[in-house]
Short mmCIF file of C-alpha atoms and ligand atoms in Angstrom, two decimals:
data_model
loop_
_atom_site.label_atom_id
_atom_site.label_comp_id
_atom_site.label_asym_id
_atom_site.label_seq_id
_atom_site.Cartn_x
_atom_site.Cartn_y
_atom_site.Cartn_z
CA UNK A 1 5.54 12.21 11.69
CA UNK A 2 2.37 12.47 9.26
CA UNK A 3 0.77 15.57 9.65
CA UNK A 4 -2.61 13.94 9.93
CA UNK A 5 -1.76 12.01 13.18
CA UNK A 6 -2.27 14.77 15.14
CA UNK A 7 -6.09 14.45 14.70
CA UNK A 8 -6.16 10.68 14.29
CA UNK A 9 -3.13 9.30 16.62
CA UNK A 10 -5.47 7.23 19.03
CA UNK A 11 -7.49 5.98 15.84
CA UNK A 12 -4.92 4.74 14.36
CA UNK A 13 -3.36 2.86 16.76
CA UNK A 14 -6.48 1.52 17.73
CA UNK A 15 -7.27 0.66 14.16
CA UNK A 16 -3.50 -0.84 13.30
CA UNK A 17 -4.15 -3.49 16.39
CA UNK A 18 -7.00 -4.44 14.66
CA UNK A 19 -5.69 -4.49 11.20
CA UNK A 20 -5.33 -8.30 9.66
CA UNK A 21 -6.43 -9.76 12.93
CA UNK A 22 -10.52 -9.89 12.22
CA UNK A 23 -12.63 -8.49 9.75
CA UNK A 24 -14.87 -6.19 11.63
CA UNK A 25 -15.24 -7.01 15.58
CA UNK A 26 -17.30 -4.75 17.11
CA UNK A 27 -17.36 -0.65 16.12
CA UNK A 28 -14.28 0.91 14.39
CA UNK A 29 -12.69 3.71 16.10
CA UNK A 30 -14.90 6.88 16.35
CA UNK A 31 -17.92 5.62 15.42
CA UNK A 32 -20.26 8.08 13.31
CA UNK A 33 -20.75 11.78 14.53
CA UNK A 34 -19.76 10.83 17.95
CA UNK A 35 -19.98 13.89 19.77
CA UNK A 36 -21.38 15.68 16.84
CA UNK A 37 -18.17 15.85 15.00
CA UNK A 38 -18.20 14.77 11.42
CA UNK A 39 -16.21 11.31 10.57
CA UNK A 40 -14.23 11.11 7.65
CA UNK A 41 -12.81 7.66 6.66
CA UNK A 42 -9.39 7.27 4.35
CA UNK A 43 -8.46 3.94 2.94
CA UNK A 44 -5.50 4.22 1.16
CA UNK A 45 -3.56 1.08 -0.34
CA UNK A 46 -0.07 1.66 0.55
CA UNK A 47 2.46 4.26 1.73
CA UNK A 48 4.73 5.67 -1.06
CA UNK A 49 4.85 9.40 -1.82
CA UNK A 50 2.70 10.38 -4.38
CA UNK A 51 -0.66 8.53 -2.30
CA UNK A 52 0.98 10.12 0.98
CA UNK A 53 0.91 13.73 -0.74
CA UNK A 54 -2.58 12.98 -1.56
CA UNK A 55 -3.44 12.04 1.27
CA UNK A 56 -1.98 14.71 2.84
CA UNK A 57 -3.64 17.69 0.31
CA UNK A 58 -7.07 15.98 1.90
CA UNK A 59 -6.40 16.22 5.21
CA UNK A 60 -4.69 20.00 4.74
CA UNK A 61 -7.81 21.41 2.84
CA UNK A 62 -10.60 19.82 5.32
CA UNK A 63 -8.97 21.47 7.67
CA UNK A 64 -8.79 24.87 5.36
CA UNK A 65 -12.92 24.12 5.47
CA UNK A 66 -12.52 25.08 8.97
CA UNK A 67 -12.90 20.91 9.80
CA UNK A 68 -10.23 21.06 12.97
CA UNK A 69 -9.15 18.37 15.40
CA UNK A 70 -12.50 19.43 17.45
CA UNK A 71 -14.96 19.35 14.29
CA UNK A 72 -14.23 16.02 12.50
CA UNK A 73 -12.79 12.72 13.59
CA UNK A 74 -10.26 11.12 10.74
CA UNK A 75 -10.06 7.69 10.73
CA UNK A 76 -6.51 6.68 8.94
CA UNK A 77 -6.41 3.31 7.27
CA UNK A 78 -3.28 2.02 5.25
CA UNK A 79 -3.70 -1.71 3.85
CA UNK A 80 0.39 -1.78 3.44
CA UNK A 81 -0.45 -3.16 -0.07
CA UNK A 82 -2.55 -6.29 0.93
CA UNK A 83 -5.99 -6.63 -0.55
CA UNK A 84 -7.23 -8.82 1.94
CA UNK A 85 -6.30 -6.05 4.44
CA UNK A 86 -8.42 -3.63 2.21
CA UNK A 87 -11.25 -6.30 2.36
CA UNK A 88 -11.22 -6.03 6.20
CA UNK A 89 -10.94 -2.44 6.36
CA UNK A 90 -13.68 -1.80 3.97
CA UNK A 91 -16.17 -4.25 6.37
CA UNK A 92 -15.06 -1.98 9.89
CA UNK A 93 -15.81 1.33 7.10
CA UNK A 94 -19.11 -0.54 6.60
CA UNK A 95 -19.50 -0.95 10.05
CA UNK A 96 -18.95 2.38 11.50
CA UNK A 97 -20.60 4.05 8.97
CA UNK A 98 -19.07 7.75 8.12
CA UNK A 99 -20.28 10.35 6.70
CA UNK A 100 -17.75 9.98 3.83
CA UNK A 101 -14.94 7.73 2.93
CA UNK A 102 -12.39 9.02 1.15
CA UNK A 103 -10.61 6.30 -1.23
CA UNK A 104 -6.80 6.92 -2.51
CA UNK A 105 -5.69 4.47 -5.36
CA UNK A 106 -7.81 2.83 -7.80
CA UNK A 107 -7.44 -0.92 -5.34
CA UNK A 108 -8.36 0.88 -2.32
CA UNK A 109 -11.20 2.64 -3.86
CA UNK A 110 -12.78 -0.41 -6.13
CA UNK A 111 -12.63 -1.79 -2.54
CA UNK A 112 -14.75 0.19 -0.66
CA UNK A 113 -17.11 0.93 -3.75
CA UNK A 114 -17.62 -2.68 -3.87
CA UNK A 115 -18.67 -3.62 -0.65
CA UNK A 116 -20.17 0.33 0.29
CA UNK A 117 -23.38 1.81 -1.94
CA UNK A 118 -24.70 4.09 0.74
CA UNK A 119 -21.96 6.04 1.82
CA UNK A 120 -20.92 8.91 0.06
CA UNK A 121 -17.05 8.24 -1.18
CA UNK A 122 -14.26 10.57 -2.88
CA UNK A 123 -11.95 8.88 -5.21
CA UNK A 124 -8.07 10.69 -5.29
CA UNK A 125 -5.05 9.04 -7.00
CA UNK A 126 -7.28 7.29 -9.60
CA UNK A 127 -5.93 7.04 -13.10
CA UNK A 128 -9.72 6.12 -14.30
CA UNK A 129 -13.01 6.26 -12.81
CA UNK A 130 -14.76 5.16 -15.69
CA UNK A 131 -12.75 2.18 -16.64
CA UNK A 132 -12.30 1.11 -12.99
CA UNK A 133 -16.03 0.61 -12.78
CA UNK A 134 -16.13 3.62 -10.05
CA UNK A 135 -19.09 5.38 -11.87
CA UNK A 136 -21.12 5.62 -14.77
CA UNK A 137 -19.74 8.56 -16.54
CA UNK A 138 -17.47 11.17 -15.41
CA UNK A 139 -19.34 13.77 -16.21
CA UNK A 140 -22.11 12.62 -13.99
CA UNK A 141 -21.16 9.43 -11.82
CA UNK A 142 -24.69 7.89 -11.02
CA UNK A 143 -23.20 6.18 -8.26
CA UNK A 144 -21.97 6.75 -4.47
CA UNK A 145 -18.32 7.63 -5.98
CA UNK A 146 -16.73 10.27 -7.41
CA UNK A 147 -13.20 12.64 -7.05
CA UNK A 148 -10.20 13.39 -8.82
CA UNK A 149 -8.31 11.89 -11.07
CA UNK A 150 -4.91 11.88 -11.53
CA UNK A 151 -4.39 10.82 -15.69
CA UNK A 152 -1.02 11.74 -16.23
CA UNK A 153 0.81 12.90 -19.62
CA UNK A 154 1.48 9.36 -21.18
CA UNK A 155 2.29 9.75 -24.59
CA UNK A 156 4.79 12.49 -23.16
CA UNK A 157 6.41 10.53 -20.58
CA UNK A 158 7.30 8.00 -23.46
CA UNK A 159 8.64 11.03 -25.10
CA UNK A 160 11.10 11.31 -22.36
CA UNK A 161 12.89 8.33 -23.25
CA UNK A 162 13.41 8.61 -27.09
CA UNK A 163 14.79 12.44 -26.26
CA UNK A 164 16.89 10.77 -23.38
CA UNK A 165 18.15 7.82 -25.67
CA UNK A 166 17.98 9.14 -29.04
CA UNK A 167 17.98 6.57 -31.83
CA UNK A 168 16.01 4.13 -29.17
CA UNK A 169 14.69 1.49 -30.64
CA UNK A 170 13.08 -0.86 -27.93
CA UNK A 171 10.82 0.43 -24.95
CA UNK A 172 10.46 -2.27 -22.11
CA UNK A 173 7.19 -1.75 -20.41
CA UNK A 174 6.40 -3.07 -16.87
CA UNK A 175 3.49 -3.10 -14.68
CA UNK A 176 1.76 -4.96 -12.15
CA UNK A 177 -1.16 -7.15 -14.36
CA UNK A 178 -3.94 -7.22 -11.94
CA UNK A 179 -4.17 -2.61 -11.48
CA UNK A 180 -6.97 -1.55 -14.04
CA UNK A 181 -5.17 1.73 -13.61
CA UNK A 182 -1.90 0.61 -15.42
CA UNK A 183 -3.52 -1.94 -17.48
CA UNK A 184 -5.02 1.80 -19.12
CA UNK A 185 -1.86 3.73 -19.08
CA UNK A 186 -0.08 0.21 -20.53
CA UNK A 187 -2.34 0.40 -23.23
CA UNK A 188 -2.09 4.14 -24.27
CA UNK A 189 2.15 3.69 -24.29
CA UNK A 190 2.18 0.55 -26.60
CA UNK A 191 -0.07 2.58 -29.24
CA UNK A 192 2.23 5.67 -28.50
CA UNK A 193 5.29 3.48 -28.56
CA UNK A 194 4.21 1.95 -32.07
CA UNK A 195 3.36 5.57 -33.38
CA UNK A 196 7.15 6.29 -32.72
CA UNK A 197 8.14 3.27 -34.32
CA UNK A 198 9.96 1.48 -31.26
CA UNK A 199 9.13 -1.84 -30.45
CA UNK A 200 7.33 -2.94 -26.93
CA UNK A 201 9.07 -5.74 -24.73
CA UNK A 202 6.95 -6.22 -22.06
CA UNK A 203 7.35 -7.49 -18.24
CA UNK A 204 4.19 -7.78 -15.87
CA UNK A 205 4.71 -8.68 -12.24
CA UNK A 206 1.61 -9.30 -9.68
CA UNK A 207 4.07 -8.48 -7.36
CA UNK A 208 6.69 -7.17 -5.02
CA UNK A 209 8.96 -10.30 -5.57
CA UNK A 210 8.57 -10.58 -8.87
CA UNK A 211 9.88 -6.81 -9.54
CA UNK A 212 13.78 -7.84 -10.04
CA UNK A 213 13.35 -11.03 -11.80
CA UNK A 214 11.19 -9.32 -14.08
CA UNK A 215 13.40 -5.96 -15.03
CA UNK A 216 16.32 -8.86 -15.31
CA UNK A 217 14.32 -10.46 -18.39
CA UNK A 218 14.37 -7.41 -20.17
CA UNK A 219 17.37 -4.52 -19.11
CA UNK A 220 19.56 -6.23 -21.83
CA UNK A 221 17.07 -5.94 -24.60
CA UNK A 222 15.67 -2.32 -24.14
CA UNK A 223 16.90 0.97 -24.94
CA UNK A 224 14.56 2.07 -21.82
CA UNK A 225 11.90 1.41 -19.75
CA UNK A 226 8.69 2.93 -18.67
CA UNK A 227 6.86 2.36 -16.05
CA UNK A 228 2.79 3.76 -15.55
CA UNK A 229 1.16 4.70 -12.11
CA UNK A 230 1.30 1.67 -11.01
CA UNK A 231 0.92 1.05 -7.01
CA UNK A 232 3.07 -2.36 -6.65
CA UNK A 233 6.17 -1.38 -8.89
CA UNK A 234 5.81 2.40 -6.97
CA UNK A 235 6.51 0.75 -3.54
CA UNK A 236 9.81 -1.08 -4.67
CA UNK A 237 11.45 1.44 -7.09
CA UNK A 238 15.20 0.70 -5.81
CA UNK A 239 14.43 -2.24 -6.70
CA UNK A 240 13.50 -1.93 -10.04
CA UNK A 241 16.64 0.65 -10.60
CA UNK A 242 19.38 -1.31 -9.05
CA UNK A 243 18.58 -3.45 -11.90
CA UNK A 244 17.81 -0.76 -14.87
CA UNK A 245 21.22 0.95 -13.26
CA UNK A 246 23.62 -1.99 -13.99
CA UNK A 247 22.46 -2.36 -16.96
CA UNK A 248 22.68 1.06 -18.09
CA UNK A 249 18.98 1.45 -19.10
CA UNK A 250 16.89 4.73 -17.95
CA UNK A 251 13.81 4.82 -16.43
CA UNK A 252 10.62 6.52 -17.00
CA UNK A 253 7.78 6.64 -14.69
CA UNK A 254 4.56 8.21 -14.27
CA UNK A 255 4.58 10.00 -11.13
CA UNK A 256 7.43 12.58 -9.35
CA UNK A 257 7.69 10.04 -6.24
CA UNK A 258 8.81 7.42 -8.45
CA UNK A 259 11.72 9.46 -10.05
CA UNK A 260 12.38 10.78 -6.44
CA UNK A 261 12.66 7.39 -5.33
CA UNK A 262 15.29 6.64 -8.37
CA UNK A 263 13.66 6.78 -11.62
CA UNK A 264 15.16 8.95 -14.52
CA UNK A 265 11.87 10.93 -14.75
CA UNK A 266 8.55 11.96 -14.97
CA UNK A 267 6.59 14.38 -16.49
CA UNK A 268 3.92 14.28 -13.32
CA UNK A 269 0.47 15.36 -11.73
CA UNK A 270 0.80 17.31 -8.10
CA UNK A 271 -0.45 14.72 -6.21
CA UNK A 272 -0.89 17.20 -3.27
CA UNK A 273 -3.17 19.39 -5.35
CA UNK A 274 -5.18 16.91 -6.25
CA UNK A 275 -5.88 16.10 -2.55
CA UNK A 276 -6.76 19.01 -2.39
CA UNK A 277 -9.34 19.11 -4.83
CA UNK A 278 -10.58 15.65 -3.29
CA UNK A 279 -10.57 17.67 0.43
CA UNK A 280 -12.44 20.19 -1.24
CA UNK A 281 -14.93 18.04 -2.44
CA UNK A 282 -15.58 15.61 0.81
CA UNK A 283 -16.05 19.38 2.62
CA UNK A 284 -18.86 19.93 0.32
CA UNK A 285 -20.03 16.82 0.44
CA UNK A 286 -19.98 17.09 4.33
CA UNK A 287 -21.76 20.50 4.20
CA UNK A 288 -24.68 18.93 2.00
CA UNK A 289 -23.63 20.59 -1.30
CA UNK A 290 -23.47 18.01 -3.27
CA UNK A 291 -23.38 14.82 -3.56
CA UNK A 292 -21.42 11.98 -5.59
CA UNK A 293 -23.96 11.22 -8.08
CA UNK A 294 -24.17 14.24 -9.47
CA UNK A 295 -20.99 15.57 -8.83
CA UNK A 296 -18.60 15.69 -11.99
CA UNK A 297 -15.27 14.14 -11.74
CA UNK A 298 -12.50 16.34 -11.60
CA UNK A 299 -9.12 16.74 -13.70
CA UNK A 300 -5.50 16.84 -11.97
CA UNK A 301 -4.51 20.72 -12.38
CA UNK A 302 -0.60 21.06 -13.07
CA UNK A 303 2.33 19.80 -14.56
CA UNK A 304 5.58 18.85 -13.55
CA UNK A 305 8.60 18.11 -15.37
CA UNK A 306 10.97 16.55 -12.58
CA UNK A 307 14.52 14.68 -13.10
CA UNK A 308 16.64 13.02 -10.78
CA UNK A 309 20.43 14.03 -11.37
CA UNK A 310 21.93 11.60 -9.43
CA UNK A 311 20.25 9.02 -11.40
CA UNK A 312 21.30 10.63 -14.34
CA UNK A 313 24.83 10.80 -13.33
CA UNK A 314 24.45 7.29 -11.79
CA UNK A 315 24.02 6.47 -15.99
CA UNK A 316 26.37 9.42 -17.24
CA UNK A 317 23.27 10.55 -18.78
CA UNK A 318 22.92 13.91 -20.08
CA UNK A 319 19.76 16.21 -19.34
CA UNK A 320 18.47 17.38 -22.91
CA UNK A 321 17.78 20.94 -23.65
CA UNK A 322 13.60 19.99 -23.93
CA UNK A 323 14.03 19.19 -20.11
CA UNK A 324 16.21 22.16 -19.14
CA UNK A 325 13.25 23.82 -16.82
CA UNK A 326 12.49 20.38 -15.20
CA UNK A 327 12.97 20.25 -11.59
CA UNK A 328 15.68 18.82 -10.31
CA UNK A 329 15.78 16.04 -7.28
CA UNK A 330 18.74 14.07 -6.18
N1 LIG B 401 -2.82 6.05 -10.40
C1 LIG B 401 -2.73 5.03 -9.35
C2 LIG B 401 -4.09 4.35 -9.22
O1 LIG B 401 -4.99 4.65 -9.94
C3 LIG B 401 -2.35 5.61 -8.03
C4 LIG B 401 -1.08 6.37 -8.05
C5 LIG B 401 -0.93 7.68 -8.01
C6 LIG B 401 0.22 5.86 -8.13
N2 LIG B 401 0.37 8.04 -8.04
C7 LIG B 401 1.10 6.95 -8.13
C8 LIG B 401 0.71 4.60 -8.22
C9 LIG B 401 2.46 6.78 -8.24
C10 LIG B 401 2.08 4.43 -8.34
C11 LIG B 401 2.93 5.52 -8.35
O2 LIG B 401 -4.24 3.49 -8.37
#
């Protein structure tokens, strides 16, 4: 499976029986330095593909710091989307205090920054340290946090749809309420939206089960949708399209996994690059080069233009020449 359960199989297990039953009963798995290793911690919110890749990048480039299965212990912790299951895993991080916690998603990380001050922790997958509260400035965090961020290409992801449906004249934008991290990218497509001159219909969800109802309220009054980095909407996207798909509407998304997973497109960050940026980081950190305070926040690297043909067949949608380079999935 994962990759990363090669170091941290026993962990895990031990960590998933534990998971929702009690906040923090005695030490979590591994327990600092045991054995002199190093001990890493990940909290990440949920599984879908672009915090997987992320996760994965971190593991990968620890690893590429020479931090092998005999050098550092990994301690794997997915909240499968439930915040009090973040709560719980943030007390155990408390608990068995590691030498750094690595944080992927803006929930998870808010998390463990909340309840955490003296142990060091790298941010990945976060659309906004600054706005999320994670540290003072980007440039210099001041606090126990910082990482990489993952600010995607907003105003050009709109773009998609008014080259995909030209002559659009209604965007429907939907997001989960309660994620500072789409709350931001909301805002920035609404102003881009109105600098194009197409109205905004709008659909919030707080979550999973709202998803359908909510794309139902607006697929017959928008010309498409768009949809931000946004972790509750990401981990039910045939959901959302089974909708959008009836009623003939395309969507655009903010990250590659989402149009892998059935949106029209994306114009995305490499979410595996960025992990590792975030491993390199948590090596240094590890090695005593740095540490959070005073270590700048860093920008996703590259690009990626990606389209899913089936989905665009699905809609008898053509590709438009601007996208002809974009990579294709099916
Ligand atoms: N940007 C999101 C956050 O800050 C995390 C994220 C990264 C994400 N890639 C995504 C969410 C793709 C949904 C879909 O929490």
């Amino acid at each position: 499976m994962k990759q990363w359960m090669k170091y941290t199989a026993a962990a895990v297990l031990a960590a998933a029986a534990l998971a929702g039953l009690s906040g923090c009963g005695g030490s979590s798995a591994g327990g600092s330095a045991s054995g002199g290793k190093k001990h890493v911690a990940v909290i990440q919110i949920m599984q879908h593909g672009s915090l997987d890749a992320a996760n994965k990048g971190v593991i990968d480039q620890l690893e590429k710091r020479g931090y092998t299965a005999d050098k550092i212990e990994i301690d794997q912790q997915n909240a499968q989307g439930d915040q009090s299951n973040l709560k719980n895993i943030a007390s155990r991080f408390k608990h068995a205090q590691p030498d750094v916690i690595v944080a992927i998603s803006t929930p998870a990380a808010q998390t463990v920054a909340n309840e955490i001050h003296d142990i060091p922790i790298v941010g990945v997958a976060i659309t906004d340290f600054e706005t999320a509260k994670l540290v003072k400035s980007n440039e210099k965090p001041g606090t126990n946090v910082t990482g990489v961020n993952d600010r995607g290409p907003v105003e050009e992801q709109v773009d998609m749809g008014v080259k995909f449906v030209p002559g659009a004249k209604r965007m429907g934008l939907m997001y989960c309420a309660s994620e500072v991290n789409s709350e931001i990218q909301a805002g920035q497509a609404r102003k881009h939206a109105a600098d194009l001159g197409l109205e905004v219909v709008e659909a919030t969800v707080s979550n999973v089960n709202d998803i359908q109802q909510a794309a139902e309220s607006i697929a017959g009054e928008v010309d498409f949708i768009y949809v931000p980095t946004d972790n509750v909407i990401a981990s039910s996207i045939p959901t959302l399209v089974k909708v959008t798909d009836a009623a003939g509407i395309p969507v655009f998304v903010g990250a590659d996994s989402m149009a892998r997973d059935g949106a029209l497109g994306s114009i995305s960050v490499d979410f595996y690059k960025t992990g590792l940026q975030a491993g390199d980081m948590t090596a240094d950190i590890l090695e005593g080069k740095g540490k959070p305070e005073t270590m700048p926040v860093q920008d996703p690297a590259d690009l990626t233009v990606i389209i899913n043909k089936t989905n665009s067949a699905i809609l008898g949608i053509e590709i438009p020449e601007a996208y002809k380079d974009a990579v294709l999935v099916d």
